[in-house]
mmCIF file of C-alpha atoms in Angstrom:
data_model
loop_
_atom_site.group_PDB
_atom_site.id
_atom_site.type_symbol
_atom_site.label_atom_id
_atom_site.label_comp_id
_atom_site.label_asym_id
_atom_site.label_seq_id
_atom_site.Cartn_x
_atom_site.Cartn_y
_atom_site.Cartn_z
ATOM 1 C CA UNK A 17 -33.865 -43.362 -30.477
ATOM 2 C CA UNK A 18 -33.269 -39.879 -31.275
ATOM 3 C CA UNK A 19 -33.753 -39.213 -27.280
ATOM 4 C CA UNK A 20 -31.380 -41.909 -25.953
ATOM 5 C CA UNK A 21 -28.699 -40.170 -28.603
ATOM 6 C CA UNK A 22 -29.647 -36.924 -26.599
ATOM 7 C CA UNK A 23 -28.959 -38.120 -23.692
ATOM 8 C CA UNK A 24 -26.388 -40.124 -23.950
ATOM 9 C CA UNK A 25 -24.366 -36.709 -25.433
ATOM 10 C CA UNK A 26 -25.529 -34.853 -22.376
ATOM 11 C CA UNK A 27 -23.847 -37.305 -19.768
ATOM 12 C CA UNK A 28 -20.688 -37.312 -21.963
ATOM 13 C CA UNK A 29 -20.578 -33.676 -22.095
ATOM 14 C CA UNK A 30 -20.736 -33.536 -17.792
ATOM 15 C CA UNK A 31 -18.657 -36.077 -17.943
ATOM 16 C CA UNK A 32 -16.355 -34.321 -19.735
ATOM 17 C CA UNK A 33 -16.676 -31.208 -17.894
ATOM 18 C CA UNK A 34 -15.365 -32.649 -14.457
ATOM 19 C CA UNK A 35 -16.952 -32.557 -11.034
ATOM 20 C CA UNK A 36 -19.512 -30.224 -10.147
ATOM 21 C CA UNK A 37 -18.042 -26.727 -9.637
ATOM 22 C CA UNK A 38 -14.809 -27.770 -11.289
ATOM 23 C CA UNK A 39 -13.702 -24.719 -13.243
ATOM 24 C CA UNK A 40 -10.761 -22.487 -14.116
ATOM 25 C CA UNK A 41 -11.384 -19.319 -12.208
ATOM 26 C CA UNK A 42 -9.802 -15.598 -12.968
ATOM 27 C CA UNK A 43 -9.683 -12.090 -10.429
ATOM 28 C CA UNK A 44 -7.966 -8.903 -11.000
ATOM 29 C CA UNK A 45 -6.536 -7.045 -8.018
ATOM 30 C CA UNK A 46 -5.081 -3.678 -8.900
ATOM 31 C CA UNK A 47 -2.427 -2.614 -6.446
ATOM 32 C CA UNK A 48 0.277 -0.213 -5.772
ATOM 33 C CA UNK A 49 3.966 -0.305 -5.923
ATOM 34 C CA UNK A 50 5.518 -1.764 -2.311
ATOM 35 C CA UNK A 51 2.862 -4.975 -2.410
ATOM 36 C CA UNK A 52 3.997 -6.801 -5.510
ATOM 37 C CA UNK A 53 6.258 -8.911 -3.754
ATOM 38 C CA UNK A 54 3.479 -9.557 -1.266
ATOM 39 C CA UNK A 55 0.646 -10.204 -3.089
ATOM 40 C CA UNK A 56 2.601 -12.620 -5.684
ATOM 41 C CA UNK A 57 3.040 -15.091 -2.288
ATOM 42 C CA UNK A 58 -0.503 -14.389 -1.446
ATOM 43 C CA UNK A 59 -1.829 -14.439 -5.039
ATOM 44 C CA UNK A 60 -0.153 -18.561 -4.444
ATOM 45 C CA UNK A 61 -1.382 -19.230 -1.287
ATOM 46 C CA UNK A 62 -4.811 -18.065 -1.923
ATOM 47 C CA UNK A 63 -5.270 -20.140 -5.119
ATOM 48 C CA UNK A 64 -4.326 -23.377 -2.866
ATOM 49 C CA UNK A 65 -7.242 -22.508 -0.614
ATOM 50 C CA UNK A 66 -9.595 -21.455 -3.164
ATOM 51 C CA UNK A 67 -8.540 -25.030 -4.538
ATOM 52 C CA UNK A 68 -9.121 -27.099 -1.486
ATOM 53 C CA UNK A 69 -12.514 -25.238 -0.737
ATOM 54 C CA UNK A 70 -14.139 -24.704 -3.914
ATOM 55 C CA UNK A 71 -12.380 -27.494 -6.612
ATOM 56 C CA UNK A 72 -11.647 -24.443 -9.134
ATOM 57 C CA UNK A 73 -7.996 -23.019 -9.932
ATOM 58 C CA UNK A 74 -7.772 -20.278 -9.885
ATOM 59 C CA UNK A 75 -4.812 -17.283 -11.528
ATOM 60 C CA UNK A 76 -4.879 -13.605 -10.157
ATOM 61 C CA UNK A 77 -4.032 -11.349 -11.900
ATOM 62 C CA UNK A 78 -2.049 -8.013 -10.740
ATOM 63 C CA UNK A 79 -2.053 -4.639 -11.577
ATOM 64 C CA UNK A 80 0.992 -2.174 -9.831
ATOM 65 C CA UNK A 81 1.351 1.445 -10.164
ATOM 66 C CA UNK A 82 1.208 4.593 -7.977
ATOM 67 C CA UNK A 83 -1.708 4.911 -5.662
ATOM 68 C CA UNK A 84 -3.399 7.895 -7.370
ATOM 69 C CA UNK A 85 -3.077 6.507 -10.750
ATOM 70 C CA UNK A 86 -4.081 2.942 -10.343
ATOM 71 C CA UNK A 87 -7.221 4.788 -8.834
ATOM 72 C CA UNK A 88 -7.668 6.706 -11.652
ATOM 73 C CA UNK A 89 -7.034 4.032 -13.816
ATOM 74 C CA UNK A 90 -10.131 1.967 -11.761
ATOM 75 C CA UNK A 91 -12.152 5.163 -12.492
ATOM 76 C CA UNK A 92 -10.976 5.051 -16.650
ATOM 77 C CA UNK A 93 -12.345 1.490 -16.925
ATOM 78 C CA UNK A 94 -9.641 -0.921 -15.667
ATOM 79 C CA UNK A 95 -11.278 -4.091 -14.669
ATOM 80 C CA UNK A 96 -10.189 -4.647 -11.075
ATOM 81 C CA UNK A 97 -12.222 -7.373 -9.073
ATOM 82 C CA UNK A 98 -10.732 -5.707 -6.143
ATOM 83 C CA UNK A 99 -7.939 -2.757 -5.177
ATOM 84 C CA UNK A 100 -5.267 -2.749 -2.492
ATOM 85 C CA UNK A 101 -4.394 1.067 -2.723
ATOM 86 C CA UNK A 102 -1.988 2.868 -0.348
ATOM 87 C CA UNK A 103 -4.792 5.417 1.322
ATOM 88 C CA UNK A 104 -8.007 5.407 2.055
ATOM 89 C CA UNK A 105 -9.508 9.085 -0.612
ATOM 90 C CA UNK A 106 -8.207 6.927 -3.732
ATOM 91 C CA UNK A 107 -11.079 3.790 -2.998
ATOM 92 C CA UNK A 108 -13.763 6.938 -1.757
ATOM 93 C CA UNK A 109 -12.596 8.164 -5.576
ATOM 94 C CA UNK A 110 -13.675 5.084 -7.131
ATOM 95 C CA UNK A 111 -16.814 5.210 -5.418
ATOM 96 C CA UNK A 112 -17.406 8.654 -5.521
ATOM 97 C CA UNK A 113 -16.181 9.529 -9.470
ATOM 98 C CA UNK A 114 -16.470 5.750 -10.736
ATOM 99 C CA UNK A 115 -19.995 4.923 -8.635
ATOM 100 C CA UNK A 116 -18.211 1.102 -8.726
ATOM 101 C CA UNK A 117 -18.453 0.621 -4.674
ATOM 102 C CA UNK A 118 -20.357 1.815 -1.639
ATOM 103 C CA UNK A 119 -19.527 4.993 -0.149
ATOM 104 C CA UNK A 120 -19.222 3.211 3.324
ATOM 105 C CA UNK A 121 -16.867 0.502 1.455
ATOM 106 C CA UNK A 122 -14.710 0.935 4.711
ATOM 107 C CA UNK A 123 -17.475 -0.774 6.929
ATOM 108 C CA UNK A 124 -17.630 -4.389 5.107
ATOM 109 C CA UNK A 125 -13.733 -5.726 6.490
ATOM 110 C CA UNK A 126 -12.526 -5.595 9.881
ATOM 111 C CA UNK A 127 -10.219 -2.530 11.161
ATOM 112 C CA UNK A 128 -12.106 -0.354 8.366
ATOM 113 C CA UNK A 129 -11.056 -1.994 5.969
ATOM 114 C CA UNK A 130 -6.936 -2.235 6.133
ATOM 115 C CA UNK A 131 -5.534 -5.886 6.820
ATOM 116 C CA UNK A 132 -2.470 -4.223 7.874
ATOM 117 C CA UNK A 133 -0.658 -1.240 8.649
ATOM 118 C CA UNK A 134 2.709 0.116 8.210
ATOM 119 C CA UNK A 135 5.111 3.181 8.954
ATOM 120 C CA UNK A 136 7.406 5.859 7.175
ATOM 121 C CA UNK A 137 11.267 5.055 8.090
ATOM 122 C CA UNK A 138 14.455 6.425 6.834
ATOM 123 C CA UNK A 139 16.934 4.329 4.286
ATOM 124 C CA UNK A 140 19.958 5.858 4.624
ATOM 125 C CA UNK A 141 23.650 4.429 3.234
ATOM 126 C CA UNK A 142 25.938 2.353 4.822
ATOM 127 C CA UNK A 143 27.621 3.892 8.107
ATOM 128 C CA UNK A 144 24.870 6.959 7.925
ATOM 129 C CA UNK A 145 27.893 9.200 6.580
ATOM 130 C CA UNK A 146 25.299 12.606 6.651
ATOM 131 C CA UNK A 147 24.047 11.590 10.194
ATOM 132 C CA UNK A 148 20.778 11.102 9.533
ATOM 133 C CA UNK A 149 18.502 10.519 13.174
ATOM 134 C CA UNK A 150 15.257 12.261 12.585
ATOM 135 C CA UNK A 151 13.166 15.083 10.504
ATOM 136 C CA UNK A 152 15.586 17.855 11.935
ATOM 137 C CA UNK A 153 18.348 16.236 9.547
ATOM 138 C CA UNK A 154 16.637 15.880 6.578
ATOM 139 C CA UNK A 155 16.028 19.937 6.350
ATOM 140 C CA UNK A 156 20.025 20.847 6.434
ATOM 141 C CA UNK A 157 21.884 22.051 3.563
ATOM 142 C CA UNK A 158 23.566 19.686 1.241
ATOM 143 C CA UNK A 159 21.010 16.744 2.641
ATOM 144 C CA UNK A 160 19.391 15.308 -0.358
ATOM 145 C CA UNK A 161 16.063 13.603 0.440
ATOM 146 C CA UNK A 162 14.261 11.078 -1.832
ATOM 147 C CA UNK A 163 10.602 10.843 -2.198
ATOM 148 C CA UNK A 164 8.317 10.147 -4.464
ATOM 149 C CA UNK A 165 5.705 12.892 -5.754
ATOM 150 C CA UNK A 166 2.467 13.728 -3.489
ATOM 151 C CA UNK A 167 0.316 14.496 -6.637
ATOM 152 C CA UNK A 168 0.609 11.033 -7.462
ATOM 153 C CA UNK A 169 2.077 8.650 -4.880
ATOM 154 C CA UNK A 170 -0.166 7.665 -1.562
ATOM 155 C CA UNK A 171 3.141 6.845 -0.495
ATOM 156 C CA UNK A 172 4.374 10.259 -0.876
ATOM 157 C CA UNK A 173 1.082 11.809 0.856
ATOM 158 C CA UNK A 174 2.144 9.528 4.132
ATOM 159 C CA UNK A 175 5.539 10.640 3.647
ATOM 160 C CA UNK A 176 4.616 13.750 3.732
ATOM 161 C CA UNK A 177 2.181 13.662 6.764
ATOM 162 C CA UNK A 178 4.828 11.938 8.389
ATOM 163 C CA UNK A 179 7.017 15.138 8.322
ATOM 164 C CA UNK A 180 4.268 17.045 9.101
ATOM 165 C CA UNK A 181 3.490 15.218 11.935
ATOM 166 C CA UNK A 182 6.709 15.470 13.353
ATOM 167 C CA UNK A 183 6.537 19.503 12.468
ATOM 168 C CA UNK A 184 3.539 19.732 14.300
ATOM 169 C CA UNK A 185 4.995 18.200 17.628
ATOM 170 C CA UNK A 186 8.365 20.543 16.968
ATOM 171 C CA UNK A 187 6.628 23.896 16.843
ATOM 172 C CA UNK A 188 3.556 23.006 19.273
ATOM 173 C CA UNK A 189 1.118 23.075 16.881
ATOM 174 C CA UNK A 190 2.199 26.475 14.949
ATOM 175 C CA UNK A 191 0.846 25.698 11.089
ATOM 176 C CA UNK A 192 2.837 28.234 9.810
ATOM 177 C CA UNK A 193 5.593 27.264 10.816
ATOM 178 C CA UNK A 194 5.481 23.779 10.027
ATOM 179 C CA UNK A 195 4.664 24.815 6.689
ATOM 180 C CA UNK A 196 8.152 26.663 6.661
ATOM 181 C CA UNK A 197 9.412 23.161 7.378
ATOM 182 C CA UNK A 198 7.995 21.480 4.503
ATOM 183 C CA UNK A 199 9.237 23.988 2.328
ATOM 184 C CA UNK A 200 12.480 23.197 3.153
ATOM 185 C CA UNK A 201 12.543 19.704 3.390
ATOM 186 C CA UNK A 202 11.218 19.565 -0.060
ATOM 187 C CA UNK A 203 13.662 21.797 -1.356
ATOM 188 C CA UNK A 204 16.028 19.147 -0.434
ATOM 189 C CA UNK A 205 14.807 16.984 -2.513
ATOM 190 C CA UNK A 206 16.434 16.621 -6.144
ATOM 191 C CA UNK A 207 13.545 14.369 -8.553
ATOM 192 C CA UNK A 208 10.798 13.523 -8.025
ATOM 193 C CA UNK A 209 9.477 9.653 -8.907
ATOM 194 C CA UNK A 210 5.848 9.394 -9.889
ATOM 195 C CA UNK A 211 5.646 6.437 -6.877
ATOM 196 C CA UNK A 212 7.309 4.611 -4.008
ATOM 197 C CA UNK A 213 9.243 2.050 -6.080
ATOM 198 C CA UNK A 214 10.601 4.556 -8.536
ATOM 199 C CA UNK A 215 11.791 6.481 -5.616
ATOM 200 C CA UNK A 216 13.511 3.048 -4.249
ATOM 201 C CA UNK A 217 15.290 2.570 -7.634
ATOM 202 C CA UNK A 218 16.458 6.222 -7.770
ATOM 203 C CA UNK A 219 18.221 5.712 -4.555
ATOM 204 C CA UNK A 220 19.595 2.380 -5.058
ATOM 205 C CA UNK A 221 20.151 1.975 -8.423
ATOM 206 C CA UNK A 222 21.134 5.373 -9.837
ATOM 207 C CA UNK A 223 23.074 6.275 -6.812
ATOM 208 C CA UNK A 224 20.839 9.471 -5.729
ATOM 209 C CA UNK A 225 20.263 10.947 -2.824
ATOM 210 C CA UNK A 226 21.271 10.762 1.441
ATOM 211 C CA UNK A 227 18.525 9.677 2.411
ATOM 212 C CA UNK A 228 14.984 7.729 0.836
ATOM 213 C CA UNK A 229 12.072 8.348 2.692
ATOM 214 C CA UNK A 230 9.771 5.176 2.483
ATOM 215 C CA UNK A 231 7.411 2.543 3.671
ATOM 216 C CA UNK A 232 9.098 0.126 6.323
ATOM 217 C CA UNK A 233 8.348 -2.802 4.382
ATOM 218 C CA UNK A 234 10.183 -1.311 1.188
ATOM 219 C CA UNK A 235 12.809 -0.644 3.541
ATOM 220 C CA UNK A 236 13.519 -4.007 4.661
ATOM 221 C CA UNK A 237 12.778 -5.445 0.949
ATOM 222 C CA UNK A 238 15.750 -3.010 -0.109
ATOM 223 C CA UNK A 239 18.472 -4.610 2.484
ATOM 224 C CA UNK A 240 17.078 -8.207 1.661
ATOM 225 C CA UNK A 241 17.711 -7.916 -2.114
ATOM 226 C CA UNK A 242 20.728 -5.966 -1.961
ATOM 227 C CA UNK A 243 23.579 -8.091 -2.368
ATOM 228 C CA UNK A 244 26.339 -5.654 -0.544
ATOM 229 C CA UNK A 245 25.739 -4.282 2.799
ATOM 230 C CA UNK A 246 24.978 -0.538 1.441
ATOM 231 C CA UNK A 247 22.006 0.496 3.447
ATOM 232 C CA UNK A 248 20.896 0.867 6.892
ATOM 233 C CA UNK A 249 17.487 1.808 8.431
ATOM 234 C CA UNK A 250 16.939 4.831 10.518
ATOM 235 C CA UNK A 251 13.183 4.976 12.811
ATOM 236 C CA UNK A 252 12.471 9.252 13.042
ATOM 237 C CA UNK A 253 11.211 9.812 16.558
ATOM 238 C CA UNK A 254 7.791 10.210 15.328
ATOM 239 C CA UNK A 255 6.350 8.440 11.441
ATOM 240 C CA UNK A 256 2.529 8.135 10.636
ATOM 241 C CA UNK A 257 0.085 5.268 10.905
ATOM 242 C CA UNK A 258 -0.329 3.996 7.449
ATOM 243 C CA UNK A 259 -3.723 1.962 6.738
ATOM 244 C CA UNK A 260 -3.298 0.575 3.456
ATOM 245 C CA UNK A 261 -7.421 -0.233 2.500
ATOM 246 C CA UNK A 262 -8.634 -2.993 0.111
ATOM 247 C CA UNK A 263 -11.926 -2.921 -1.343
ATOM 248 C CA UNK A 264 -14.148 -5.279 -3.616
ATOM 249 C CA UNK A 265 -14.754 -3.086 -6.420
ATOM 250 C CA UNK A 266 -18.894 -4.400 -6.956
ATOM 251 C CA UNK A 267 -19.734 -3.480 -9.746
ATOM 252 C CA UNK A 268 -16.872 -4.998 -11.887
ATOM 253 C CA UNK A 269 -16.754 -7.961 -9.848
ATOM 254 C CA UNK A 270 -20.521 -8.328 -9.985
ATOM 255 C CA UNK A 271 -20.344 -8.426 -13.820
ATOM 256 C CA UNK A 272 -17.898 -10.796 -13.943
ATOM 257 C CA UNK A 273 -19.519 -13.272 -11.708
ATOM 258 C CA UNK A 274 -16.374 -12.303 -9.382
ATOM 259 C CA UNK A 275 -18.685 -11.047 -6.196
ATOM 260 C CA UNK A 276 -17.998 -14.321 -3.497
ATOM 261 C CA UNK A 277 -14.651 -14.840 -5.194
ATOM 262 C CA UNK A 278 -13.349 -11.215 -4.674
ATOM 263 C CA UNK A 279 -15.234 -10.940 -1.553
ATOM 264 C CA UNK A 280 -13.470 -14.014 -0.170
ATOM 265 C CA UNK A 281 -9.857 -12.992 -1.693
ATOM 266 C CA UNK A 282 -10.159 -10.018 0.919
ATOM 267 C CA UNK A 283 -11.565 -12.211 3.967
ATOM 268 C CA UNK A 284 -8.461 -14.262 3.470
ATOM 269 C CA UNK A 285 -6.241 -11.294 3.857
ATOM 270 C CA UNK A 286 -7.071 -11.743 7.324
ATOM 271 C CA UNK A 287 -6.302 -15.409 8.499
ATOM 272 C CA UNK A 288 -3.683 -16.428 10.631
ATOM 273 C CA UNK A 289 -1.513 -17.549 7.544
ATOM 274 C CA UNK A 290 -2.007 -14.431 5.813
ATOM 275 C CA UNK A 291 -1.357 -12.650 8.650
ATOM 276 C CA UNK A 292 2.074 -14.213 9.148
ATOM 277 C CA UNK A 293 2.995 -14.098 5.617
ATOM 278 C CA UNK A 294 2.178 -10.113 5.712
ATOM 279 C CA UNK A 295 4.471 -10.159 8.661
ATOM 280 C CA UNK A 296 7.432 -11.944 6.877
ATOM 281 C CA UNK A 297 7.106 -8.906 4.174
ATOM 282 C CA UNK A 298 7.502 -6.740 7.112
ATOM 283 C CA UNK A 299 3.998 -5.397 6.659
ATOM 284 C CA UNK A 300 2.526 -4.942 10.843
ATOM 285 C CA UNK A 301 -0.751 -7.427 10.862
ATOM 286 C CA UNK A 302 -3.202 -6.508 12.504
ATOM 287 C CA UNK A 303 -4.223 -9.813 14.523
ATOM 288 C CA UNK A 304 -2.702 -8.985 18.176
ATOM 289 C CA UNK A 305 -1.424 -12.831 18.337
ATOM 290 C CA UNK A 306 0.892 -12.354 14.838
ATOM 291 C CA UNK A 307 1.843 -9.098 15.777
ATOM 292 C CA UNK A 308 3.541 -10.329 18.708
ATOM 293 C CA UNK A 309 4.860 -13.328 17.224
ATOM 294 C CA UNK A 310 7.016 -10.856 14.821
ATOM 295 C CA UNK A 311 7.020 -7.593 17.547
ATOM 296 C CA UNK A 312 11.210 -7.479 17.115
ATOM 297 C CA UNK A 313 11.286 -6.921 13.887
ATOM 298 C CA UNK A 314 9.004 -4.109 14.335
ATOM 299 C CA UNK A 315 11.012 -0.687 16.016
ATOM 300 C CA UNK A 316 8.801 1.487 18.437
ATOM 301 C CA UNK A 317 7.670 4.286 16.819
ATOM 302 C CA UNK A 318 5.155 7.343 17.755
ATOM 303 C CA UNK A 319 2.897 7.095 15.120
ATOM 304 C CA UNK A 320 0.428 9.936 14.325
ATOM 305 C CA UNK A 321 -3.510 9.230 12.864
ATOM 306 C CA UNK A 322 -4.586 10.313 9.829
ATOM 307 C CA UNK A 323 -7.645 11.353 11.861
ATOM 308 C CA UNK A 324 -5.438 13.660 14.219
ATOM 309 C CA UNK A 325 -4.878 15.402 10.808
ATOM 310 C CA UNK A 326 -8.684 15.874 9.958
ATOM 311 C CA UNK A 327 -9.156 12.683 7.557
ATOM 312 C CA UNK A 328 -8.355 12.113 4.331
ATOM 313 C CA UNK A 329 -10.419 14.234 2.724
ATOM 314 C CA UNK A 330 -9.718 16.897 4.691
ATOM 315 C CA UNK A 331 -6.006 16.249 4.065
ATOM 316 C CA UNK A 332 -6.344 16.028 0.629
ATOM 317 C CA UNK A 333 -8.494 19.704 0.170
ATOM 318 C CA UNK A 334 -5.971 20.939 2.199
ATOM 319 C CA UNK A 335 -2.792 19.927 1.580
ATOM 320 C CA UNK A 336 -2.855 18.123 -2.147
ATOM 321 C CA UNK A 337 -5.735 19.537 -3.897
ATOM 322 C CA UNK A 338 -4.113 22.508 -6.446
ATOM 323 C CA UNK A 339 -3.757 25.554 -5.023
ATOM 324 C CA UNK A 340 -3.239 23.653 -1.221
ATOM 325 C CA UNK A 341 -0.134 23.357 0.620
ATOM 326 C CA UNK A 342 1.944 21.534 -1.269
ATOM 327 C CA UNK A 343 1.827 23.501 -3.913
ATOM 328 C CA UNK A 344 2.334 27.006 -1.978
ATOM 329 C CA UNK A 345 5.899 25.587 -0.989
ATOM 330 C CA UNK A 346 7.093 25.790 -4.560
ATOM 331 C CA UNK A 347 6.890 22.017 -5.767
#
């Protein structure tokens, strides 16, 4: 008797519990600042395909800050399944100061490991009253530049290389005197916003500046939510390749019983839907057949490699590390 009672409570109890694999389901991916609007679409989309494959629902969760400091943040013991960070040296951080990931983390996702890739552009106001075409402008007197801070912002770090870059080219290669360049472009430049939205809001909201240097998706996000026609987008003659990584963070998602889920959270990323909806928020995908689907919205650009620069970590020691650089010009 006591038996069939048993048993009886254990088929109510499945009953109760649904379908096999049924389940409410839960990720963390910690991000920076240009992607919210992004990944809130994708966070949607995902969760219906998680759905139809696996039964569970699923709710990600998001995390936005500067580059650097979500990083750091990782490191410090936030509980990201995955990150989306702006540059490649914050996810070799987490693996080399947190030990939470591979050191050849770039190896596991196609195109090492960035779904996407974007550019530095100009925003400049309505009618370009300071006549703002390219670097050369942005180093004249009474120009005020916008961008966010290096120390902090990945952002900022492309911005900067972007300048660079285009130094580089102007003086055939002369590191002094691209240096000289830097220093005053960054003299031009009035605050400084711990990351790439603060910098946006500085410029459109407070009223500050000539000219915001930022990601081209930012840019684009900035004349679709503005209500007035204030702003207008200026290409330089030469911007940066920016590879924006993501990365299952293992051991986190390991603990949680996150692996496959965060694993396939980041597959997705590159799908033909996911693809298109990274084009529609003016993010370049990398699939060749979405990429030309979207190509006009997308100017033509020179874009320099990080790896003409040495890599990241050799950018970093260099140019952001104390003592490098960036600090030698005086910021």
């Amino acid at each position: 008797m006591k038996i069939r009672l048993l048993l009886s409570g254990l088929v109510a109890i499945l009953f109760l519990a649904g379908p096999a694999g049924a389940g409410k389901e839960t990720l963390l991916n910690v991000s920076y600042d240009p992607t919210r609007e992004f990944y809130s679409e994708y966070n949607r989309m995902f969760a219906r395909h998680w759905k139809e494959e696996t039964g569970n629902d699923l709710t990600v969760y998001q995390s936005h800050g500067s580059s650097g400091k979500q990083a750091r943040s990782v490191i410090d013991g936030l509980k990201a399944d995955v990150v989306t960070l702006a540059l490649a040296y914050d996810i070799d951080m987490i693996a080399e100061k947190g030990e939470l990931l591979p050191a050849a983390w770039q190896e596991r996702l196609p195109y090492q490991s960035a779904p996407y890739t974007s550019t530095i552009v100009f925003l400049v106001r309505k009618g370009n009253p300071k006549n703002i075409h390219d670097w050369n402008d942005l180093v004249r007197e009474g120009v005020q530049v916008i961008t966010p801070n290096p120390k902090t912002s990945g952002g900022a770090r492309w911005n900067y290389l972007a300048a660079y870059g285009f130094a580089l080219k102007k003086f055939g290669g002369d590191e002094d005197k691209a240096e000289i360049f830097l220093k005053r472009l960054f003299m031009n430049v009035p605050v400084f916003d711990t990351g790439a939205r603060g910098s946006t809001t500085t410029f459109i909201r407070r009223g500050i500046g000539d000219v915001l240097l930022t990601w081209e998706n930012e840019a684009f996000l900035a004349l679709a939510k503005t209500e007035v026609d204030e702003f207008e987008i200026v290409a330089p003659s030469v911007s940066v390749l920016a590879e924006p990584p993501v990365a299952v963070v293992d051991k986190v998602a390991a603990k949680k019983g996150n692996l496959k889920l965060a694993q396939a959270y980041l597959d997705f990323l590159y799908s033909k839907n996911a693809q298109r909806l990274i084009a529609r928020h003016h993010f370049r995908p990398r699939d060749p057949e979405v990429l030309a689907e979207f190509s006009k919205q997308f100017p033509e650009i020179e874009m320099k490699k990080i790896e003409g620069f040495g890599g990241w970590r050799a950018v970093q020691a260099k140019h952001f590390d104390d003592g490098g650089v960036f600090d030698r010009i005086g910021r």
